[in-house]
């Protein structure tokens, strides 16, 4: 990571290390080199620490997929390996964190709403455009511009957007029983937005 055009955080480094493990040891140096080159090509888009981390994540996913394909894996096999790496990233930590925070929440829906608002302002950065609005029994958080999708479009890899969407399962599966969740549309499947609906379960 010494050749990266910015200094990754500890979480960034752990994330890259997680995806590297999906490759045979002899291929990891090639992966590192490709990731470094890709980030250098993204230098003009690395505008702030949050965006840097988002681009690093998407670039890591793309480099892993490309390396898997170059190893002779079919598209289906490469995507399966990628999905497994994605859906195991932070799963246990996220599940524990959500359980811990909701265990002391008087109103789970209001708690997840506040958490969602904090994420919009602090975790996504200017490459995302997210709006929140009221719906019957709850609220909806809509992603109108996705930084991951924009990155993939720059590198002619929009077909991987739906795979990245599956990472949401890490936190969706950890939601408490008191919250009913739905995601009826996504940008990756041709929708006008990624629509995250949260309602109080009757």
Tab-separated table of C-alpha atoms in Angstrom:
chain	number	residue	atom	x	y	z
A	1	UNK	CA	0.000	0.000	0.000
A	2	UNK	CA	3.029	2.289	0.028
A	3	UNK	CA	2.344	3.242	-3.599
A	4	UNK	CA	-1.228	4.370	-2.931
A	5	UNK	CA	-1.889	8.086	-3.617
A	6	UNK	CA	-3.316	8.479	-0.091
A	7	UNK	CA	-2.757	6.963	3.332
A	8	UNK	CA	-5.299	4.190	4.040
A	9	UNK	CA	-6.884	3.935	7.474
A	10	UNK	CA	-6.551	0.832	9.619
A	11	UNK	CA	-10.051	-0.222	8.553
A	12	UNK	CA	-9.060	0.268	4.907
A	13	UNK	CA	-6.021	-1.961	5.405
A	14	UNK	CA	-8.043	-4.694	7.095
A	15	UNK	CA	-10.586	-4.568	4.276
A	16	UNK	CA	-7.909	-4.987	1.582
A	17	UNK	CA	-6.298	-7.800	3.558
A	18	UNK	CA	-9.667	-9.572	3.765
A	19	UNK	CA	-10.138	-9.557	-0.012
A	20	UNK	CA	-6.505	-10.527	-0.703
A	21	UNK	CA	-7.121	-13.770	1.174
A	22	UNK	CA	-9.568	-14.838	-1.539
A	23	UNK	CA	-6.577	-15.275	-3.871
A	24	UNK	CA	-3.796	-17.885	-3.849
A	25	UNK	CA	-0.682	-16.511	-2.144
A	26	UNK	CA	1.254	-16.430	-5.391
A	27	UNK	CA	-1.315	-14.085	-6.937
A	28	UNK	CA	-1.485	-11.500	-4.179
A	29	UNK	CA	1.485	-9.474	-5.396
A	30	UNK	CA	-0.184	-9.086	-8.796
A	31	UNK	CA	-3.358	-7.998	-7.026
A	32	UNK	CA	-1.447	-5.391	-4.986
A	33	UNK	CA	0.191	-3.961	-8.095
A	34	UNK	CA	-3.099	-3.770	-10.015
A	35	UNK	CA	-4.851	-2.108	-7.071
A	36	UNK	CA	-2.099	0.484	-6.712
A	37	UNK	CA	-2.195	1.284	-10.446
A	38	UNK	CA	-5.985	1.581	-10.384
A	39	UNK	CA	-5.903	4.014	-7.462
A	40	UNK	CA	-3.254	6.134	-9.166
A	41	UNK	CA	-5.569	6.385	-12.179
A	42	UNK	CA	-8.316	7.563	-9.782
A	43	UNK	CA	-6.174	10.310	-8.255
A	44	UNK	CA	-8.368	13.186	-9.453
A	45	UNK	CA	-11.396	11.635	-7.724
A	46	UNK	CA	-9.660	11.110	-4.371
A	47	UNK	CA	-10.961	14.344	-2.891
A	48	UNK	CA	-11.471	13.581	0.812
A	49	UNK	CA	-10.866	10.766	3.347
A	50	UNK	CA	-14.403	9.339	3.111
A	51	UNK	CA	-14.402	9.254	-0.698
A	52	UNK	CA	-10.898	7.777	-0.646
A	53	UNK	CA	-12.128	4.855	1.452
A	54	UNK	CA	-15.192	4.337	-0.756
A	55	UNK	CA	-13.079	4.281	-3.911
A	56	UNK	CA	-10.534	1.951	-2.291
A	57	UNK	CA	-13.330	-0.472	-1.412
A	58	UNK	CA	-14.794	-0.485	-4.933
A	59	UNK	CA	-11.316	-0.723	-6.493
A	60	UNK	CA	-10.441	-3.691	-4.274
A	61	UNK	CA	-13.588	-5.512	-5.346
A	62	UNK	CA	-12.908	-4.806	-9.025
A	63	UNK	CA	-9.262	-5.899	-8.803
A	64	UNK	CA	-10.204	-9.132	-7.061
A	65	UNK	CA	-12.774	-9.938	-9.759
A	66	UNK	CA	-10.309	-9.195	-12.560
A	67	UNK	CA	-7.572	-11.287	-10.967
A	68	UNK	CA	-9.984	-14.203	-10.483
A	69	UNK	CA	-10.946	-14.031	-14.150
A	70	UNK	CA	-7.306	-13.907	-15.247
A	71	UNK	CA	-6.713	-17.076	-13.253
A	72	UNK	CA	-9.133	-18.851	-15.585
A	73	UNK	CA	-12.255	-18.759	-13.432
A	74	UNK	CA	-15.551	-18.486	-15.264
A	75	UNK	CA	-17.572	-15.328	-14.725
A	76	UNK	CA	-19.993	-17.282	-12.519
A	77	UNK	CA	-17.195	-18.761	-10.409
A	78	UNK	CA	-15.461	-15.386	-10.023
A	79	UNK	CA	-18.711	-13.751	-8.946
A	80	UNK	CA	-19.422	-16.526	-6.452
A	81	UNK	CA	-15.994	-16.056	-4.858
A	82	UNK	CA	-16.509	-12.289	-4.851
A	83	UNK	CA	-19.941	-12.584	-3.211
A	84	UNK	CA	-18.535	-14.822	-0.505
A	85	UNK	CA	-15.733	-12.359	0.235
A	86	UNK	CA	-18.179	-9.446	0.284
A	87	UNK	CA	-20.809	-11.059	2.476
A	88	UNK	CA	-18.262	-12.253	5.016
A	89	UNK	CA	-16.669	-8.791	5.309
A	90	UNK	CA	-17.514	-7.483	8.751
A	91	UNK	CA	-20.532	-9.760	9.156
A	92	UNK	CA	-19.875	-10.811	12.758
A	93	UNK	CA	-18.745	-7.356	13.851
A	94	UNK	CA	-21.757	-5.691	12.240
A	95	UNK	CA	-24.183	-8.198	13.745
A	96	UNK	CA	-22.726	-7.673	17.218
A	97	UNK	CA	-22.714	-3.879	16.880
A	98	UNK	CA	-26.349	-3.781	15.719
A	99	UNK	CA	-27.438	-6.179	18.455
A	100	UNK	CA	-25.639	-4.145	21.089
A	101	UNK	CA	-27.050	-0.801	20.002
A	102	UNK	CA	-30.619	-2.030	19.561
A	103	UNK	CA	-30.551	-3.897	22.873
A	104	UNK	CA	-30.688	-0.508	24.617
A	105	UNK	CA	-32.879	1.337	22.113
A	106	UNK	CA	-36.366	2.256	23.320
A	107	UNK	CA	-37.590	2.768	19.763
A	108	UNK	CA	-35.734	0.619	17.173
A	109	UNK	CA	-37.194	2.502	14.200
A	110	UNK	CA	-36.118	5.920	15.462
A	111	UNK	CA	-32.738	4.482	16.342
A	112	UNK	CA	-32.126	3.121	12.847
A	113	UNK	CA	-33.340	6.413	11.394
A	114	UNK	CA	-30.816	8.403	13.402
A	115	UNK	CA	-28.102	5.915	12.456
A	116	UNK	CA	-29.060	6.237	8.783
A	117	UNK	CA	-28.922	10.042	8.974
A	118	UNK	CA	-25.494	9.910	10.593
A	119	UNK	CA	-24.248	7.602	7.837
A	120	UNK	CA	-25.515	9.949	5.120
A	121	UNK	CA	-23.481	12.821	6.550
A	122	UNK	CA	-20.387	10.985	7.797
A	123	UNK	CA	-19.874	7.682	5.976
A	124	UNK	CA	-20.650	8.156	2.281
A	125	UNK	CA	-19.176	11.451	1.185
A	126	UNK	CA	-19.926	13.669	-1.822
A	127	UNK	CA	-19.823	10.834	-4.373
A	128	UNK	CA	-23.206	9.682	-3.046
A	129	UNK	CA	-26.523	11.563	-3.190
A	130	UNK	CA	-28.955	10.214	-0.601
A	131	UNK	CA	-32.323	11.630	0.412
A	132	UNK	CA	-34.616	10.636	3.233
A	133	UNK	CA	-38.399	10.968	3.300
A	134	UNK	CA	-41.458	9.808	5.234
A	135	UNK	CA	-43.540	6.801	4.248
A	136	UNK	CA	-46.521	5.203	5.950
A	137	UNK	CA	-45.299	3.548	9.126
A	138	UNK	CA	-41.686	4.564	8.735
A	139	UNK	CA	-39.177	6.238	6.440
A	140	UNK	CA	-37.248	5.643	3.242
A	141	UNK	CA	-33.607	6.385	2.452
A	142	UNK	CA	-33.053	6.698	-1.300
A	143	UNK	CA	-29.690	6.605	-3.031
A	144	UNK	CA	-30.024	8.644	-6.229
A	145	UNK	CA	-26.307	8.693	-7.051
A	146	UNK	CA	-24.100	5.805	-5.898
A	147	UNK	CA	-20.370	6.429	-5.706
A	148	UNK	CA	-19.647	2.732	-6.223
A	149	UNK	CA	-21.697	2.668	-9.405
A	150	UNK	CA	-20.009	5.830	-10.673
A	151	UNK	CA	-16.612	4.245	-10.059
A	152	UNK	CA	-17.579	1.038	-11.866
A	153	UNK	CA	-18.893	3.066	-14.818
A	154	UNK	CA	-15.505	4.788	-15.148
A	155	UNK	CA	-13.891	1.353	-15.468
A	156	UNK	CA	-16.492	-0.257	-17.742
A	157	UNK	CA	-17.598	-2.695	-15.032
A	158	UNK	CA	-21.206	-1.732	-14.322
A	159	UNK	CA	-22.163	-5.395	-14.453
A	160	UNK	CA	-20.543	-5.777	-11.012
A	161	UNK	CA	-22.879	-3.209	-9.405
A	162	UNK	CA	-25.460	-5.867	-8.512
A	163	UNK	CA	-22.746	-7.910	-6.779
A	164	UNK	CA	-21.774	-4.896	-4.666
A	165	UNK	CA	-25.436	-4.475	-3.700
A	166	UNK	CA	-25.306	-7.881	-2.022
A	167	UNK	CA	-22.949	-6.483	0.605
A	168	UNK	CA	-26.009	-4.793	2.114
A	169	UNK	CA	-27.098	-8.228	3.322
A	170	UNK	CA	-24.475	-7.945	6.076
A	171	UNK	CA	-26.489	-5.279	7.899
A	172	UNK	CA	-29.955	-6.126	6.537
A	173	UNK	CA	-29.779	-9.624	8.021
A	174	UNK	CA	-28.756	-8.142	11.383
A	175	UNK	CA	-31.759	-5.798	11.729
A	176	UNK	CA	-33.947	-6.479	14.800
A	177	UNK	CA	-37.341	-8.158	14.459
A	178	UNK	CA	-39.112	-4.892	15.303
A	179	UNK	CA	-38.158	-3.376	11.941
A	180	UNK	CA	-39.663	-4.458	8.618
A	181	UNK	CA	-37.272	-3.750	5.746
A	182	UNK	CA	-37.681	-3.728	1.971
A	183	UNK	CA	-35.472	-2.708	-0.959
A	184	UNK	CA	-37.861	-2.771	-3.945
A	185	UNK	CA	-35.570	-0.996	-6.410
A	186	UNK	CA	-31.852	-0.523	-7.000
A	187	UNK	CA	-29.839	1.449	-9.511
A	188	UNK	CA	-28.043	-1.762	-10.449
A	189	UNK	CA	-31.285	-3.361	-11.667
A	190	UNK	CA	-32.446	-0.324	-13.637
A	191	UNK	CA	-34.357	1.519	-10.915
A	192	UNK	CA	-34.336	5.292	-10.538
A	193	UNK	CA	-32.792	4.861	-7.084
A	194	UNK	CA	-31.742	2.349	-4.477
A	195	UNK	CA	-34.762	2.538	-2.191
A	196	UNK	CA	-34.282	1.405	1.422
A	197	UNK	CA	-37.630	1.235	3.216
A	198	UNK	CA	-37.854	0.894	6.985
A	199	UNK	CA	-41.171	0.392	8.758
A	200	UNK	CA	-42.270	-0.412	12.245
A	201	UNK	CA	-43.353	-4.042	12.298
A	202	UNK	CA	-46.885	-4.507	13.589
